[in-house]
Amino acid sequence: MVKAVKRTVRPNVLEGHPQLSEHQSAFDNALKQFDRAAHIIKLKPDQVAMIKEPRKITEVKLPIRMDDGSIRVFTGYRVQHNVARGPAKGGVRFHPDVNLDEVKALSFWMTFKCATIGIPMGGAKGGVIVDPRQLSAGELERLSRRYFAEMIDMFGPDRDVPAPDVNTNPQIMAWFMDTYSMHFGGNYLPAVVTGKPLELGGSEGRSSATAQGMVFCVIKAAEHLRMKLNKSTVAIQGFGNAGSFAALLLSQQGCTIQAISDIDGAFVSKKGINPKEAIAYVEKHKSLKGFHRHAAVEKLADPMDLLELPVDILIPAALENQITGDNAPRIRARMIAECANGPCTPEADDILEKKKTFIIPDILCNAGGVGVSYLEWVQNRMGYYWTNEHVQQDLKLMMERAFASVLETSLQFKVPMRTAAFIVAIQRVARAAELRGLYA
Ligand code: NAD
């Protein structure tokens, strides 16, 4: 069905999965995105200096007692990029490829994501270099608690509020929250972290929030492009929290989900994949491995070919740097909705702009996750909890308002949606930094 394309691959020594050879610095890419917007609005050098670089970078060593009695030392990071507009906010990623460059980039995108959707939060991100699939539940709990304990003074409801990201989940957020609460007197202090289980002060709608926010944007983008969602086909890379809910919620809009993938393979069906069946399969088998033997789908020889399928909407929902100068010329989707952070490089952006591909950029498209995290934090601080209906209404308003202001800016400055989102966000962060002034 899909023509195989020759690529150089480098082995991922920790997981044994091939990746694109083009090693891109995610943080350099993020800075290029910033520069494009800053140049257009003629941001002053002082303002650039105040808001471009991360304000605090922490690296910790995390010694953990393994089940066999041995000790392994892991490396963890927390980067607080900017707190001009509110407490630092951003997830914690557990992945073998985590590195400081990536965490800096992810923290940077959080600052401008919170500003794009207008929530009073700054930007941060954390990460631990680990393949959690190789840890027992006990080892994972000890690592999670040690990570939080090592940097406990950085965290706090008014300081820095983590959340889930790749390979972290509500259970890990519960351990973070408990570690913090025990450290400060054995109390119950839920507002220090979001994405918690409902039973521990989590919010209704948080688990589907990232994908739901994307769907609100896709509906508005389809109106703008005069695309009919009930006639649209979709390919989704990544089938975790963001990707699996993306499949479910877009199919509820009438889209046909033609391809899905995860770390263990990519699967296609022209007739459409039933998201509920795929989600049930992953719940049982922990990944999509072997899905083609279970359902009427075909397995792609090269999972990266999913990105080049002739679909209407492409949803990257895995990791950064997936759509590059190398494969962008072969992308055929009319619309790319970035559930993942940083999936398109600046080189890819330039190529896709010429092809008139409509990109809903990450700092807008996947902001529903942090949007509902903010609502969770508000509920924790009030001690009063809203219904799912209430949360969905607030999320819809937040996303539609942000989409409208980014689209308007894009049309006004005649720039792609990514640059427009940065124009909106940079102005908000720069103004807050200017108003606060310098403490000296
Ligand atoms: P997750 O751990 O729940 O899922 C990640 C998925 O990506 C898994 O299915 C994994 O197998 C797959 N994957 C990893 N490497 C892959 C590869 N090379 N090819 C194909 N699939 C691959 O993580 P998540 O929370 O869904 O996060 C996915 C992306 O969305 C990340 O970029 C994250 O930063 C972003 N994001 C997540 C949230 C959130 O609330 N969870 C919010 C905003 C943005």
CSV table of C-alpha atoms and ligand atoms in Angstrom, one decimal:
chain,number,residue,atom,x,y,z
A,1,MET,CA,0.0,0.0,0.0
A,2,VAL,CA,2.8,2.4,0.9
A,3,LYS,CA,6.0,2.8,-1.0
A,4,ALA,CA,9.0,2.1,1.3
A,5,VAL,CA,11.4,5.0,1.6
A,6,LYS,CA,15.1,4.4,2.2
A,7,ARG,CA,16.4,6.1,5.4
A,8,THR,CA,19.4,6.0,7.5
A,9,VAL,CA,18.6,4.6,10.9
A,10,ARG,CA,20.4,4.7,14.1
A,11,PRO,CA,19.7,2.0,16.7
A,12,ASN,CA,18.2,3.1,19.9
A,13,VAL,CA,20.5,1.1,22.2
A,14,LEU,CA,18.1,1.1,25.1
A,15,GLU,CA,15.0,0.0,23.4
A,16,GLY,CA,16.2,-1.5,20.2
A,17,HIS,CA,13.8,0.6,18.1
A,18,PRO,CA,15.0,2.4,14.9
A,19,GLN,CA,14.7,6.1,14.8
A,20,LEU,CA,15.5,8.8,12.2
A,21,SER,CA,19.2,9.5,12.0
A,22,GLU,CA,18.8,13.3,11.8
A,23,HIS,CA,19.7,14.2,15.4
A,24,GLN,CA,18.0,17.5,16.0
A,25,SER,CA,18.3,19.7,19.1
A,26,ALA,CA,14.8,20.2,20.3
A,27,PHE,CA,15.8,23.3,22.2
A,28,ASP,CA,17.5,24.8,19.2
A,29,ASN,CA,14.3,24.2,17.2
A,30,ALA,CA,12.2,25.8,19.9
A,31,LEU,CA,14.5,28.9,19.9
A,32,LYS,CA,14.1,29.2,16.1
A,33,GLN,CA,10.3,29.1,16.5
A,34,PHE,CA,10.7,31.9,19.1
A,35,ASP,CA,13.0,34.0,16.9
A,36,ARG,CA,10.6,33.9,14.0
A,37,ALA,CA,7.8,35.4,16.0
A,38,ALA,CA,10.0,37.8,18.0
A,39,HIS,CA,11.4,39.2,14.8
A,40,ILE,CA,7.9,40.0,13.4
A,41,ILE,CA,6.8,41.8,16.5
A,42,LYS,CA,10.2,43.5,16.9
A,43,LEU,CA,10.7,42.3,20.5
A,44,LYS,CA,13.4,44.4,22.1
A,45,PRO,CA,16.7,42.6,23.0
A,46,ASP,CA,16.1,43.2,26.7
A,47,GLN,CA,12.7,41.5,26.5
A,48,VAL,CA,14.3,38.6,24.5
A,49,ALA,CA,16.9,38.2,27.1
A,50,MET,CA,14.3,38.2,29.9
A,51,ILE,CA,12.1,35.5,28.5
A,52,LYS,CA,13.9,33.2,26.1
A,53,GLU,CA,16.2,31.0,28.2
A,54,PRO,CA,15.2,28.8,31.2
A,55,ARG,CA,15.5,30.5,34.6
A,56,LYS,CA,16.4,27.4,36.6
A,57,ILE,CA,17.9,24.0,35.6
A,58,THR,CA,18.3,21.2,38.1
A,59,GLU,CA,19.9,17.8,37.6
A,60,VAL,CA,19.7,15.1,40.3
A,61,LYS,CA,21.1,11.6,40.8
A,62,LEU,CA,18.6,9.2,42.1
A,63,PRO,CA,19.9,6.0,43.8
A,64,ILE,CA,17.3,3.3,43.9
A,65,ARG,CA,17.3,-0.1,45.7
A,66,MET,CA,16.3,-2.6,43.0
A,67,ASP,CA,14.3,-5.7,43.8
A,68,ASP,CA,17.4,-7.9,43.6
A,69,GLY,CA,19.1,-5.9,46.3
A,70,SER,CA,21.5,-4.0,44.0
A,71,ILE,CA,21.5,-0.2,43.7
A,72,ARG,CA,21.0,1.7,40.4
A,73,VAL,CA,21.6,5.4,40.1
A,74,PHE,CA,19.2,7.2,37.7
A,75,THR,CA,19.5,10.8,36.4
A,76,GLY,CA,16.6,13.2,36.7
A,77,TYR,CA,16.0,16.8,35.6
A,78,ARG,CA,13.6,19.6,36.3
A,79,VAL,CA,13.8,22.8,34.3
A,80,GLN,CA,11.7,25.9,35.2
A,81,HIS,CA,11.7,28.0,32.1
A,82,ASN,CA,9.6,31.0,33.1
A,83,VAL,CA,7.4,32.0,36.0
A,84,ALA,CA,6.5,35.6,35.0
A,85,ARG,CA,2.8,34.7,34.6
A,86,GLY,CA,2.3,32.2,37.4
A,87,PRO,CA,3.7,29.1,39.1
A,88,ALA,CA,5.8,26.8,36.9
A,89,LYS,CA,3.7,24.1,35.2
A,90,GLY,CA,4.7,21.0,33.2
A,91,GLY,CA,4.8,17.3,33.1
A,92,VAL,CA,7.5,14.7,34.1
A,93,ARG,CA,8.6,12.3,31.4
A,94,PHE,CA,10.1,8.9,32.1
A,95,HIS,CA,12.0,7.7,29.0
A,96,PRO,CA,15.4,6.2,28.1
A,97,ASP,CA,16.0,9.1,25.6
A,98,VAL,CA,15.3,11.9,28.1
A,99,ASN,CA,18.2,14.5,28.0
A,100,LEU,CA,18.6,18.0,29.2
A,101,ASP,CA,18.2,19.5,25.8
A,102,GLU,CA,14.8,17.9,25.4
A,103,VAL,CA,13.7,18.9,28.9
A,104,LYS,CA,14.7,22.5,28.2
A,105,ALA,CA,12.7,22.5,25.0
A,106,LEU,CA,9.7,21.0,26.7
A,107,SER,CA,9.8,23.5,29.5
A,108,PHE,CA,10.1,26.4,27.0
A,109,TRP,CA,7.0,25.1,25.1
A,110,MET,CA,5.1,25.0,28.4
A,111,THR,CA,5.7,28.7,29.1
A,112,PHE,CA,4.3,29.7,25.7
A,113,LYS,CA,1.5,27.1,25.8
A,114,CYS,CA,0.1,28.4,29.1
A,115,ALA,CA,0.3,32.0,27.6
A,116,THR,CA,-1.4,30.9,24.3
A,117,ILE,CA,-4.5,29.6,26.2
A,118,GLY,CA,-4.3,32.4,28.7
A,119,ILE,CA,-4.0,30.4,32.0
A,120,PRO,CA,-2.0,32.0,34.8
A,121,MET,CA,0.9,29.6,34.8
A,122,GLY,CA,4.6,29.6,33.8
A,123,GLY,CA,6.5,26.8,32.1
A,124,ALA,CA,8.5,23.8,33.4
A,125,LYS,CA,9.3,20.2,32.6
A,126,GLY,CA,10.9,17.3,34.2
A,127,GLY,CA,12.3,14.0,33.1
A,128,VAL,CA,14.1,10.8,34.3
A,129,ILE,CA,16.4,8.7,32.0
A,130,VAL,CA,14.7,5.3,32.5
A,131,ASP,CA,12.8,2.7,30.6
A,132,PRO,CA,9.9,2.2,33.1
A,133,ARG,CA,8.9,-1.0,31.3
A,134,GLN,CA,11.9,-2.6,32.8
A,135,LEU,CA,11.0,-1.7,36.4
A,136,SER,CA,8.8,-3.5,38.8
A,137,ALA,CA,5.9,-1.6,40.4
A,138,GLY,CA,7.9,-1.3,43.6
A,139,GLU,CA,11.0,0.0,41.8
A,140,LEU,CA,8.9,2.5,39.8
A,141,GLU,CA,7.3,3.8,43.1
A,142,ARG,CA,10.7,4.2,44.8
A,143,LEU,CA,12.1,6.1,41.7
A,144,SER,CA,9.1,8.3,41.5
A,145,ARG,CA,9.2,9.2,45.2
A,146,ARG,CA,13.0,9.8,45.2
A,147,TYR,CA,12.7,12.1,42.1
A,148,PHE,CA,10.1,14.2,43.9
A,149,ALA,CA,11.9,14.2,47.3
A,150,GLU,CA,15.3,15.2,45.7
A,151,MET,CA,13.7,18.5,44.5
A,152,ILE,CA,11.0,18.9,47.1
A,153,ASP,CA,11.8,22.6,47.8
A,154,MET,CA,11.4,23.5,44.1
A,155,PHE,CA,7.8,22.1,44.0
A,156,GLY,CA,4.7,23.5,45.6
A,157,PRO,CA,1.3,24.8,44.7
A,158,ASP,CA,2.6,28.3,44.3
A,159,ARG,CA,6.0,27.4,43.0
A,160,ASP,CA,6.0,24.5,40.5
A,161,VAL,CA,3.2,22.0,39.8
A,162,PRO,CA,4.1,18.9,37.8
A,163,ALA,CA,1.8,16.6,35.8
A,164,PRO,CA,2.0,13.4,33.7
A,165,ASP,CA,3.8,13.2,30.4
A,166,VAL,CA,5.2,10.3,28.4
A,167,ASN,CA,5.3,7.1,30.5
A,168,THR,CA,4.0,8.8,33.7
A,169,ASN,CA,0.4,8.4,34.8
A,170,PRO,CA,-2.1,9.2,37.6
A,171,GLN,CA,-0.6,6.6,39.9
A,172,ILE,CA,2.8,8.2,39.7
A,173,MET,CA,1.1,11.6,40.4
A,174,ALA,CA,-0.4,10.1,43.5
A,175,TRP,CA,3.0,9.0,44.7
A,176,PHE,CA,4.4,12.5,44.0
A,177,MET,CA,1.5,14.0,45.9
A,178,ASP,CA,1.9,11.6,48.9
A,179,THR,CA,5.7,12.2,49.0
A,180,TYR,CA,5.2,16.0,49.2
A,181,SER,CA,2.3,15.7,51.7
A,182,MET,CA,4.3,13.4,54.0
A,183,HIS,CA,7.4,15.6,53.8
A,184,PHE,CA,5.4,18.7,55.0
A,185,GLY,CA,3.8,17.2,58.0
A,186,GLY,CA,1.8,14.2,56.8
A,187,ASN,CA,-1.0,16.2,55.5
A,188,TYR,CA,-3.1,16.1,52.3
A,189,LEU,CA,-1.7,18.7,49.9
A,190,PRO,CA,-3.2,17.8,46.5
A,191,ALA,CA,-2.5,21.1,44.6
A,192,VAL,CA,1.2,20.3,44.3
A,193,VAL,CA,0.6,18.1,41.3
A,194,THR,CA,-2.1,17.6,38.7
A,195,GLY,CA,-3.3,14.6,36.6
A,196,LYS,CA,-4.0,12.8,39.9
A,197,PRO,CA,-6.6,9.9,40.2
A,198,LEU,CA,-10.1,11.2,40.8
A,199,GLU,CA,-10.1,9.7,44.2
A,200,LEU,CA,-7.2,11.9,45.3
A,201,GLY,CA,-8.4,15.3,44.0
A,202,GLY,CA,-8.0,14.7,40.3
A,203,SER,CA,-10.3,16.5,38.0
A,204,GLU,CA,-13.1,15.2,35.8
A,205,GLY,CA,-12.1,15.3,32.2
A,206,ARG,CA,-8.3,15.4,32.9
A,207,SER,CA,-7.4,12.1,31.2
A,208,SER,CA,-9.1,13.0,27.9
A,209,ALA,CA,-8.2,16.7,28.1
A,210,THR,CA,-5.2,16.8,25.7
A,211,ALA,CA,-7.1,15.0,23.0
A,212,GLN,CA,-10.4,16.8,23.7
A,213,GLY,CA,-8.6,20.2,23.4
A,214,MET,CA,-7.1,19.1,20.1
A,215,VAL,CA,-10.6,18.1,18.8
A,216,PHE,CA,-12.0,21.5,19.7
A,217,CYS,CA,-9.2,23.0,17.6
A,218,VAL,CA,-9.7,20.5,14.7
A,219,ILE,CA,-13.4,21.3,14.5
A,220,LYS,CA,-12.6,25.0,14.2
A,221,ALA,CA,-9.8,24.4,11.7
A,222,ALA,CA,-12.1,22.2,9.6
A,223,GLU,CA,-14.6,25.0,9.5
A,224,HIS,CA,-11.9,27.4,8.4
A,225,LEU,CA,-10.6,25.0,5.7
A,226,ARG,CA,-14.2,23.9,4.7
A,227,MET,CA,-13.3,20.3,5.4
A,228,LYS,CA,-16.0,17.9,6.4
A,229,LEU,CA,-14.9,15.9,9.5
A,230,ASN,CA,-17.4,13.1,8.8
A,231,LYS,CA,-15.7,12.5,5.5
A,232,SER,CA,-12.1,12.9,6.8
A,233,THR,CA,-9.5,10.2,7.3
A,234,VAL,CA,-7.0,10.3,10.1
A,235,ALA,CA,-3.6,8.8,11.0
A,236,ILE,CA,-2.3,8.9,14.5
A,237,GLN,CA,1.3,8.3,15.6
A,238,GLY,CA,1.5,7.3,19.3
A,239,PHE,CA,-1.3,5.5,21.1
A,240,GLY,CA,-0.9,6.5,24.7
A,241,ASN,CA,-2.9,9.0,26.7
A,242,ALA,CA,-3.0,11.6,23.9
A,243,GLY,CA,-3.2,9.3,20.9
A,244,SER,CA,-5.8,6.8,22.1
A,245,PHE,CA,-8.2,9.5,23.2
A,246,ALA,CA,-7.5,11.3,19.9
A,247,ALA,CA,-8.7,8.2,18.0
A,248,LEU,CA,-11.8,7.8,20.2
A,249,LEU,CA,-12.9,11.4,20.1
A,250,LEU,CA,-12.2,12.0,16.4
A,251,SER,CA,-14.1,8.8,15.5
A,252,GLN,CA,-17.0,10.3,17.6
A,253,GLN,CA,-16.8,13.3,15.2
A,254,GLY,CA,-17.3,10.9,12.3
A,255,CYS,CA,-13.7,10.7,11.2
A,256,THR,CA,-12.3,7.4,9.9
A,257,ILE,CA,-9.2,6.4,11.8
A,258,GLN,CA,-7.1,4.8,9.1
A,259,ALA,CA,-3.8,4.3,10.9
A,260,ILE,CA,-2.5,4.1,14.5
A,261,SER,CA,0.9,3.3,15.9
A,262,ASP,CA,3.0,3.0,19.0
A,263,ILE,CA,6.5,2.0,19.9
A,264,ASP,CA,5.8,-1.5,18.8
A,265,GLY,CA,4.4,-0.9,15.3
A,266,ALA,CA,2.1,0.9,13.0
A,267,PHE,CA,-1.3,-0.5,11.7
A,268,VAL,CA,-3.5,0.6,8.9
A,269,SER,CA,-6.9,-0.2,7.5
A,270,LYS,CA,-8.6,1.7,4.7
A,271,LYS,CA,-12.0,0.8,6.1
A,272,GLY,CA,-11.1,2.2,9.5
A,273,ILE,CA,-9.8,1.0,12.8
A,274,ASN,CA,-12.3,0.7,15.7
A,275,PRO,CA,-10.6,2.8,18.5
A,276,LYS,CA,-12.5,1.0,21.2
A,277,GLU,CA,-11.1,-2.3,20.0
A,278,ALA,CA,-7.6,-0.9,19.8
A,279,ILE,CA,-7.8,0.6,23.3
A,280,ALA,CA,-9.2,-2.6,24.8
A,281,TYR,CA,-6.3,-4.5,23.0
A,282,VAL,CA,-3.7,-2.1,24.6
A,283,GLU,CA,-5.3,-2.4,28.0
A,284,LYS,CA,-4.9,-6.2,27.8
A,285,HIS,CA,-1.5,-6.5,26.1
A,286,LYS,CA,0.2,-3.2,27.3
A,287,SER,CA,0.9,-2.2,23.6
A,288,LEU,CA,-0.3,-2.6,20.0
A,289,LYS,CA,2.3,-5.4,19.4
A,290,GLY,CA,0.5,-8.2,17.5
A,291,PHE,CA,-2.6,-6.0,16.8
A,292,HIS,CA,-2.6,-7.2,13.1
A,293,ARG,CA,-3.2,-10.8,14.2
A,294,HIS,CA,-6.2,-9.7,16.3
A,295,ALA,CA,-8.0,-7.2,14.1
A,296,ALA,CA,-8.5,-6.6,10.3
A,297,VAL,CA,-5.5,-4.3,9.9
A,298,GLU,CA,-2.3,-4.4,8.1
A,299,LYS,CA,1.1,-3.9,9.8
A,300,LEU,CA,3.4,-1.3,8.1
A,301,ALA,CA,7.0,-2.6,7.5
A,302,ASP,CA,8.3,0.8,8.5
A,303,PRO,CA,6.2,2.5,11.2
A,304,MET,CA,7.5,6.0,10.1
A,305,ASP,CA,5.5,5.5,6.8
A,306,LEU,CA,2.3,6.2,8.9
A,307,LEU,CA,3.3,9.9,8.7
A,308,GLU,CA,3.2,9.8,4.9
A,309,LEU,CA,-0.1,8.1,4.3
A,310,PRO,CA,-2.7,9.9,2.1
A,311,VAL,CA,-5.0,11.0,5.0
A,312,ASP,CA,-6.8,14.3,5.6
A,313,ILE,CA,-5.6,14.8,9.2
A,314,LEU,CA,-2.3,13.6,10.6
A,315,ILE,CA,-1.9,13.5,14.4
A,316,PRO,CA,1.6,13.2,15.8
A,317,ALA,CA,1.0,12.0,19.4
A,318,ALA,CA,4.4,10.5,20.3
A,319,LEU,CA,7.7,12.4,20.5
A,320,GLU,CA,9.6,15.4,19.1
A,321,ASN,CA,11.3,15.7,15.7
A,322,GLN,CA,9.2,13.2,13.8
A,323,ILE,CA,8.4,15.4,10.8
A,324,THR,CA,11.7,16.8,9.5
A,325,GLY,CA,13.3,18.3,6.4
A,326,ASP,CA,13.7,14.6,5.3
A,327,ASN,CA,10.1,13.4,5.3
A,328,ALA,CA,8.1,16.7,5.1
A,329,PRO,CA,8.1,16.7,1.3
A,330,ARG,CA,6.3,13.3,1.4
A,331,ILE,CA,3.6,14.4,3.9
A,332,ARG,CA,0.2,14.2,2.2
A,333,ALA,CA,-2.2,15.3,5.0
A,334,ARG,CA,-4.1,18.6,4.6
A,335,MET,CA,-4.0,19.2,8.3
A,336,ILE,CA,-1.5,18.3,11.0
A,337,ALA,CA,-2.8,18.6,14.6
A,338,GLU,CA,0.1,18.4,17.0
A,339,CYS,CA,-0.9,16.4,20.1
A,340,ALA,CA,2.8,15.7,20.7
A,341,ASN,CA,5.2,18.5,21.7
A,342,GLY,CA,7.7,19.5,19.0
A,343,PRO,CA,6.9,16.9,16.4
A,344,CYS,CA,7.7,19.2,13.4
A,345,THR,CA,11.2,20.8,13.0
A,346,PRO,CA,11.6,24.3,11.6
A,347,GLU,CA,12.9,22.8,8.3
A,348,ALA,CA,9.7,20.7,8.1
A,349,ASP,CA,7.6,23.8,8.9
A,350,ASP,CA,9.1,25.7,5.9
A,351,ILE,CA,8.4,22.8,3.5
A,352,LEU,CA,4.9,22.3,4.8
A,353,GLU,CA,4.1,26.0,4.6
A,354,LYS,CA,4.9,25.9,0.9
A,355,LYS,CA,2.6,22.9,0.5
A,356,LYS,CA,-0.1,24.8,2.3
A,357,THR,CA,-0.4,22.2,5.0
A,358,PHE,CA,-2.5,23.6,7.9
A,359,ILE,CA,-0.6,23.0,11.1
A,360,ILE,CA,-2.3,23.4,14.5
A,361,PRO,CA,0.8,23.9,16.5
A,362,ASP,CA,1.6,22.1,19.7
A,363,ILE,CA,1.5,25.1,22.0
A,364,LEU,CA,-2.2,25.6,21.0
A,365,CYS,CA,-3.3,22.1,19.9
A,366,ASN,CA,-2.3,20.0,22.9
A,367,ALA,CA,-2.9,22.8,25.5
A,368,GLY,CA,-6.1,21.2,26.7
A,369,GLY,CA,-4.0,19.0,28.9
A,370,VAL,CA,-2.5,21.8,30.9
A,371,GLY,CA,-5.8,23.7,30.6
A,372,VAL,CA,-7.6,21.0,32.6
A,373,SER,CA,-4.6,20.6,34.9
A,374,TYR,CA,-5.1,24.3,35.7
A,375,LEU,CA,-8.8,23.6,36.4
A,376,GLU,CA,-7.7,20.7,38.7
A,377,TRP,CA,-5.3,23.0,40.6
A,378,VAL,CA,-8.1,25.6,41.0
A,379,GLN,CA,-10.5,22.9,42.4
A,380,ASN,CA,-7.8,21.6,44.8
A,381,ARG,CA,-7.3,25.1,46.1
A,382,MET,CA,-11.0,25.7,46.6
A,383,GLY,CA,-11.7,22.2,47.9
A,384,TYR,CA,-14.8,22.2,45.7
A,385,TYR,CA,-15.1,19.9,42.7
A,386,TRP,CA,-16.9,20.5,39.4
A,387,THR,CA,-18.9,18.1,37.2
A,388,ASN,CA,-17.5,16.8,34.0
A,389,GLU,CA,-20.0,19.0,32.1
A,390,HIS,CA,-18.6,22.1,33.9
A,391,VAL,CA,-15.0,21.2,33.1
A,392,GLN,CA,-15.8,20.4,29.4
A,393,GLN,CA,-17.5,23.8,29.0
A,394,ASP,CA,-14.5,25.6,30.5
A,395,LEU,CA,-12.1,23.7,28.3
A,396,LYS,CA,-14.1,24.4,25.2
A,397,LEU,CA,-14.2,28.1,25.9
A,398,MET,CA,-10.5,28.1,26.6
A,399,MET,CA,-9.6,26.3,23.4
A,400,GLU,CA,-12.0,28.1,21.1
A,401,ARG,CA,-10.9,31.5,22.4
A,402,ALA,CA,-7.2,30.6,21.9
A,403,PHE,CA,-7.8,29.1,18.5
A,404,ALA,CA,-9.7,32.2,17.3
A,405,SER,CA,-7.0,34.6,18.5
A,406,VAL,CA,-4.2,32.5,16.9
A,407,LEU,CA,-6.1,32.3,13.6
A,408,GLU,CA,-6.8,36.0,13.6
A,409,THR,CA,-3.1,36.7,14.3
A,410,SER,CA,-2.1,34.3,11.5
A,411,LEU,CA,-4.3,36.2,9.0
A,412,GLN,CA,-3.3,39.6,10.3
A,413,PHE,CA,0.5,39.0,10.0
A,414,LYS,CA,0.2,36.5,7.1
A,415,VAL,CA,2.2,34.0,9.1
A,416,PRO,CA,1.7,30.2,9.7
A,417,MET,CA,-0.3,29.2,12.8
A,418,ARG,CA,2.8,28.3,14.8
A,419,THR,CA,4.4,31.8,14.4
A,420,ALA,CA,1.0,33.3,15.2
A,421,ALA,CA,0.7,31.3,18.4
A,422,PHE,CA,4.1,32.5,19.5
A,423,ILE,CA,3.3,36.1,18.6
A,424,VAL,CA,0.2,35.9,20.9
A,425,ALA,CA,2.1,34.1,23.7
A,426,ILE,CA,5.4,36.0,23.6
A,427,GLN,CA,3.5,39.3,23.9
A,428,ARG,CA,1.7,38.0,27.1
A,429,VAL,CA,4.9,36.7,28.7
A,430,ALA,CA,7.0,39.8,27.8
A,431,ARG,CA,4.3,42.1,29.2
A,432,ALA,CA,4.1,40.2,32.5
A,433,ALA,CA,7.9,40.2,32.8
A,434,GLU,CA,8.0,44.0,32.0
A,435,LEU,CA,5.3,44.8,34.6
A,436,ARG,CA,7.1,42.7,37.3
A,437,GLY,CA,10.4,44.5,36.5
A,438,LEU,CA,13.7,43.4,38.1
A,439,TYR,CA,14.3,42.5,41.7
A,440,ALA,CA,17.7,43.9,42.5
B,1,NAD,P1,2.1,8.2,26.7
B,1,NAD,O1,3.3,7.7,27.4
B,1,NAD,O2,0.7,8.0,27.3
B,1,NAD,O3,2.1,7.6,25.2
B,1,NAD,C1,3.1,7.8,24.3
B,1,NAD,C2,2.8,6.9,23.1
B,1,NAD,O4,3.8,7.1,22.1
B,1,NAD,C3,2.9,5.4,23.5
B,1,NAD,O5,1.8,4.7,22.7
B,1,NAD,C4,4.2,5.0,22.9
B,1,NAD,O6,4.3,3.6,22.6
B,1,NAD,C5,4.3,5.8,21.7
B,1,NAD,N1,5.6,6.0,21.1
B,1,NAD,C6,6.8,6.3,21.7
B,1,NAD,N2,7.7,6.4,20.8
B,1,NAD,C7,7.2,6.1,19.6
B,1,NAD,C8,7.6,6.1,18.2
B,1,NAD,N3,8.9,6.3,17.9
B,1,NAD,N4,6.7,5.9,17.2
B,1,NAD,C9,5.4,5.7,17.5
B,1,NAD,N5,4.9,5.7,18.7
B,1,NAD,C10,5.8,5.9,19.7
B,1,NAD,O7,2.4,9.7,26.5
B,1,NAD,P2,1.3,10.9,26.2
B,1,NAD,O8,1.0,11.5,27.5
B,1,NAD,O9,0.2,10.4,25.3
B,1,NAD,O10,2.2,11.9,25.4
B,1,NAD,C11,2.4,11.8,24.0
B,1,NAD,C12,2.8,13.2,23.5
B,1,NAD,O11,1.8,14.2,23.8
B,1,NAD,C13,4.1,13.7,24.1
B,1,NAD,O12,4.8,14.5,23.1
B,1,NAD,C14,3.6,14.6,25.2
B,1,NAD,O13,4.6,15.6,25.6
B,1,NAD,C15,2.4,15.2,24.6
B,1,NAD,N6,1.5,15.8,25.5
B,1,NAD,C16,0.9,15.0,26.4
B,1,NAD,C17,0.0,15.6,27.3
B,1,NAD,C18,-0.7,14.8,28.4
B,1,NAD,O14,-1.6,15.4,29.1
B,1,NAD,N7,-0.5,13.5,28.5
B,1,NAD,C19,-0.3,17.0,27.2
B,1,NAD,C20,0.3,17.7,26.2
B,1,NAD,C21,1.2,17.1,25.4
